[in-house]
Coordinates of C-alpha atoms in Angstrom, one line a residue:
Chain L
N1 CA 4.8 -23.3 91.6
A2 CA 2.8 -25.4 89.2
G3 CA 2.2 -23.9 85.8
V4 CA -1.0 -23.6 83.9
M5 CA -2.7 -27.0 83.7
Q6 CA -5.0 -28.2 81.0
N7 CA -6.9 -31.4 80.7
P8 CA -7.4 -33.5 78.9
R9 CA -4.3 -33.2 76.8
H10 CA -6.0 -35.1 74.0
L11 CA -9.8 -35.4 73.4
V12 CA -11.5 -37.3 70.7
R13 CA -15.2 -36.7 70.0
R14 CA -17.7 -37.8 67.4
R15 CA -19.6 -35.2 65.4
G16 CA -22.6 -34.0 67.5
Q17 CA -21.0 -34.7 70.9
E18 CA -20.0 -32.2 73.5
A19 CA -16.4 -31.3 74.3
R20 CA -15.4 -29.9 77.7
L21 CA -11.9 -28.5 78.1
R22 CA -10.5 -27.5 81.5
C23 CA -7.9 -25.0 82.5
S24 CA -6.4 -24.4 85.9
P25 CA -4.4 -21.1 86.0
M26 CA -1.2 -20.6 87.8
K27 CA -1.5 -20.0 91.5
G28 CA -2.3 -16.4 92.2
H29 CA -3.5 -15.7 88.6
S30 CA -7.0 -14.3 88.2
H31 CA -7.0 -13.8 84.4
V32 CA -7.6 -16.6 82.0
Y33 CA -7.5 -16.5 78.2
W34 CA -8.5 -19.2 75.7
Y35 CA -6.9 -19.4 72.2
R36 CA -7.5 -21.8 69.3
Q37 CA -4.8 -23.0 66.9
L38 CA -6.1 -24.6 63.7
P39 CA -3.6 -26.8 61.9
E40 CA -0.8 -24.9 60.2
E41 CA -2.0 -21.6 61.7
G42 CA -1.1 -19.2 64.5
L43 CA -3.1 -18.9 67.7
K44 CA -6.4 -17.0 67.6
F45 CA -7.9 -15.3 70.6
M46 CA -11.3 -16.6 71.7
V47 CA -12.2 -15.3 75.1
Y48 CA -10.8 -13.5 78.2
L49 CA -12.3 -14.2 81.6
Q50 CA -11.8 -13.2 85.2
K51 CA -13.4 -15.0 88.1
E52 CA -17.2 -15.2 87.5
N53 CA -16.8 -12.6 84.7
I54 CA -16.4 -12.7 80.9
I55 CA -14.4 -9.7 80.0
D56 CA -14.0 -10.1 76.3
E57 CA -15.6 -12.8 74.1
S58 CA -15.0 -11.1 70.8
G59 CA -13.2 -14.1 69.4
M60 CA -15.8 -16.8 70.3
P61 CA -17.9 -18.3 67.6
K62 CA -21.5 -17.1 68.1
E63 CA -23.0 -20.6 68.4
R64 CA -22.1 -23.8 70.2
F65 CA -19.1 -22.3 72.2
S66 CA -19.2 -21.1 75.7
A67 CA -16.7 -20.4 78.5
E68 CA -16.8 -19.9 82.2
F69 CA -14.4 -19.3 85.1
P70 CA -16.3 -19.9 88.3
K71 CA -15.4 -18.7 91.8
E72 CA -14.1 -22.1 92.6
G73 CA -12.5 -24.6 90.2
P74 CA -11.0 -24.4 86.8
S75 CA -12.1 -22.4 83.7
I76 CA -14.2 -24.5 81.3
L77 CA -14.4 -24.1 77.5
R78 CA -17.5 -25.9 76.3
I79 CA -18.2 -26.8 72.7
Q80 CA -21.6 -28.3 72.0
Q81 CA -22.5 -30.4 68.9
V82 CA -18.9 -30.5 67.7
V83 CA -18.1 -30.5 64.0
R84 CA -15.0 -31.6 62.1
G85 CA -14.0 -27.9 61.8
D86 CA -13.6 -27.7 65.6
S87 CA -10.6 -30.0 65.4
A88 CA -7.7 -27.9 66.7
A89 CA -5.4 -27.3 69.6
Y90 CA -7.0 -25.2 72.3
F91 CA -4.6 -23.3 74.6
C92 CA -5.4 -21.7 77.9
A93 CA -3.2 -18.9 79.3
S94 CA -3.2 -17.1 82.6
S95 CA -1.8 -13.8 83.9
P96 CA -1.7 -12.1 87.2
K97 CA -3.8 -9.2 88.3
S98 CA -2.5 -6.0 86.8
Q99 CA 0.3 -4.5 88.8
G100 CA 1.3 -1.8 86.3
T101 CA 4.6 -3.5 85.4
Y102 CA 5.7 -5.3 82.3
H103 CA 5.3 -8.6 84.0
D104 CA 1.6 -7.9 83.8
Y105 CA 1.9 -8.3 80.0
E106 CA 3.2 -11.9 80.1
Q107 CA 0.7 -14.7 79.6
Y108 CA 1.7 -18.1 80.7
F109 CA 0.4 -20.9 78.5
G110 CA -0.7 -24.3 79.3
P111 CA 0.3 -27.4 77.2
G112 CA -3.0 -27.3 75.2
T113 CA -5.8 -29.7 74.5
R114 CA -5.8 -31.3 71.1
L115 CA -9.4 -31.9 70.1
T116 CA -10.1 -34.3 67.3
V117 CA -13.6 -34.6 65.9
T118 CA -14.2 -37.8 64.0
Chain I
A1 CA -7.3 -3.6 65.2
Q2 CA -3.8 -5.1 65.6
K3 CA -2.1 -7.2 63.0
I4 CA 1.1 -9.2 63.1
T5 CA 2.9 -10.3 59.9
Q6 CA 5.5 -13.0 59.7
T7 CA 6.6 -13.4 56.0
Q8 CA 8.9 -16.4 56.4
P9 CA 7.0 -19.6 56.5
G10 CA 10.2 -21.6 56.9
M11 CA 13.8 -20.8 57.6
F12 CA 17.0 -22.9 57.7
V13 CA 20.1 -22.1 59.6
Q14 CA 23.4 -24.0 60.2
E15 CA 24.1 -25.0 63.8
K16 CA 26.1 -22.4 65.7
E17 CA 25.2 -19.6 63.2
A18 CA 22.9 -16.7 64.0
V19 CA 19.4 -16.3 62.4
T20 CA 16.9 -13.5 62.2
L21 CA 13.1 -14.2 62.2
D22 CA 11.1 -11.3 60.8
C23 CA 8.0 -9.7 62.4
T24 CA 6.2 -6.6 61.4
Y25 CA 3.1 -5.2 63.2
D26 CA 0.4 -2.7 62.7
T27 CA -1.4 -0.9 65.5
S28 CA -3.0 2.4 66.3
D29 CA -2.1 2.1 70.0
Q30 CA 0.6 4.3 71.4
S31 CA 1.5 1.8 74.1
Y32 CA 1.8 -1.9 73.3
G33 CA 3.9 -5.0 74.0
L34 CA 5.6 -7.4 71.6
F35 CA 6.3 -11.0 72.4
W36 CA 8.0 -14.0 70.8
Y37 CA 7.0 -17.5 71.6
K38 CA 8.5 -20.9 70.6
Q39 CA 6.4 -23.9 69.9
P40 CA 8.4 -27.1 69.5
S41 CA 6.9 -30.2 67.9
S42 CA 5.6 -31.3 71.3
G43 CA 3.1 -28.4 71.0
E44 CA 3.6 -26.3 74.1
M45 CA 4.0 -22.5 73.9
I46 CA 7.2 -21.2 75.5
F47 CA 7.7 -17.5 76.2
L48 CA 11.0 -16.2 74.9
I49 CA 11.2 -12.5 75.1
Y50 CA 9.2 -9.3 75.6
Q51 CA 9.6 -5.7 74.3
G52 CA 7.6 -2.8 75.4
S53 CA 6.9 0.0 73.0
Y54 CA 8.4 2.6 75.3
D55 CA 11.5 0.6 76.1
E56 CA 14.5 2.5 74.8
Q57 CA 16.8 -0.6 74.6
N58 CA 16.3 -3.7 72.7
A59 CA 15.3 -6.7 74.8
T60 CA 17.8 -9.5 75.3
E61 CA 17.3 -12.9 77.0
G62 CA 20.4 -15.2 76.8
R63 CA 20.8 -16.1 73.1
Y64 CA 17.6 -14.3 72.1
S65 CA 17.5 -10.6 71.3
L66 CA 14.8 -8.5 69.8
N67 CA 15.7 -6.0 67.1
F68 CA 13.0 -3.4 67.7
Q69 CA 12.6 -0.7 65.1
K70 CA 9.6 1.3 66.1
A71 CA 9.5 3.6 63.1
R72 CA 9.5 0.6 60.8
K73 CA 7.0 -1.3 63.1
S74 CA 9.3 -4.3 63.1
A75 CA 10.3 -6.6 66.0
N76 CA 12.6 -9.2 64.6
L77 CA 13.9 -12.0 66.7
V78 CA 17.6 -12.8 66.6
I79 CA 18.9 -16.2 67.8
S80 CA 22.6 -16.3 68.2
A81 CA 24.7 -19.5 68.1
S82 CA 21.8 -21.7 66.9
Q83 CA 21.4 -25.1 68.5
L84 CA 19.6 -28.2 67.2
G85 CA 17.1 -27.8 70.0
D86 CA 16.1 -24.4 68.5
S87 CA 14.3 -26.2 65.7
A88 CA 10.6 -25.2 66.3
M89 CA 7.8 -22.9 65.2
Y90 CA 8.3 -19.3 66.3
F91 CA 5.4 -16.9 66.8
C92 CA 5.5 -13.2 67.1
A93 CA 2.6 -11.6 69.1
M94 CA 1.5 -8.3 70.4
R95 CA -1.0 -6.8 72.8
G96 CA -2.2 -3.4 73.6
A97 CA -1.9 -1.6 76.9
G98 CA -4.6 -1.2 79.4
S99 CA -7.4 -3.6 80.5
G100 CA -10.3 -5.4 78.9
S101 CA -10.0 -6.3 75.3
A102 CA -6.6 -4.8 75.0
R103 CA -5.2 -7.7 77.0
Q104 CA -5.6 -10.3 74.3
L105 CA -2.6 -11.4 72.3
T106 CA -2.6 -11.2 68.5
F107 CA -0.4 -13.8 66.9
G108 CA 1.4 -14.0 63.5
S109 CA 1.2 -17.1 61.4
G110 CA 4.6 -18.3 62.5
T111 CA 8.0 -19.2 61.1
Q112 CA 9.2 -22.9 61.1
L113 CA 12.9 -22.8 61.9
T114 CA 15.1 -25.8 61.2
V115 CA 18.6 -25.9 62.5
L116 CA 20.9 -28.1 60.4
P117 CA 23.8 -30.1 61.9

């Protein structure tokens, strides 16, 4: 059973360009979360999605950032007109549909995408 | 709002000794979950151990155990018999119960553990 997959693993963009980060959850998982890790910091929640639905985007910057999880295909985190402050590691995590057990709590993380804005 | 505090930016431990990484939390939820993750220099996030707020016994997973003191709101990670491969950043995290926004994880700032030969 493949784990959470993210691509690309490393992404370099010039200021003003767009960055698209992809996340394929574990098989059978219908919940996806995106987190951002700035250098020397812990992970910060950005957005929580289910298929075709944004459940919680309270951690997303108001401008330039968007996320989707279509019926088919991976979840996409999109950053428009990137700035140097967007340089960070972006992690995707997935979890199964709630079953009322403690396993429901565990989020499985992908390897992350390291975005560098030059 | 939930908050996780890790007060040890860096820790050193001698190989084969035990080490405790501190974590305190703040929440108004009655039901919640506490997690520890390991992040080696390669960058991936590795799940180590989970403790539910209503679990009566402290969680254990191999060499990892969680010293859960609910009244003190602390969830310290104990690593026994440290190995060189344990050198990594360690993050404490929590989430509330239920659905929706409660499902997000709140992370601490991490503790960099270095195991000395």
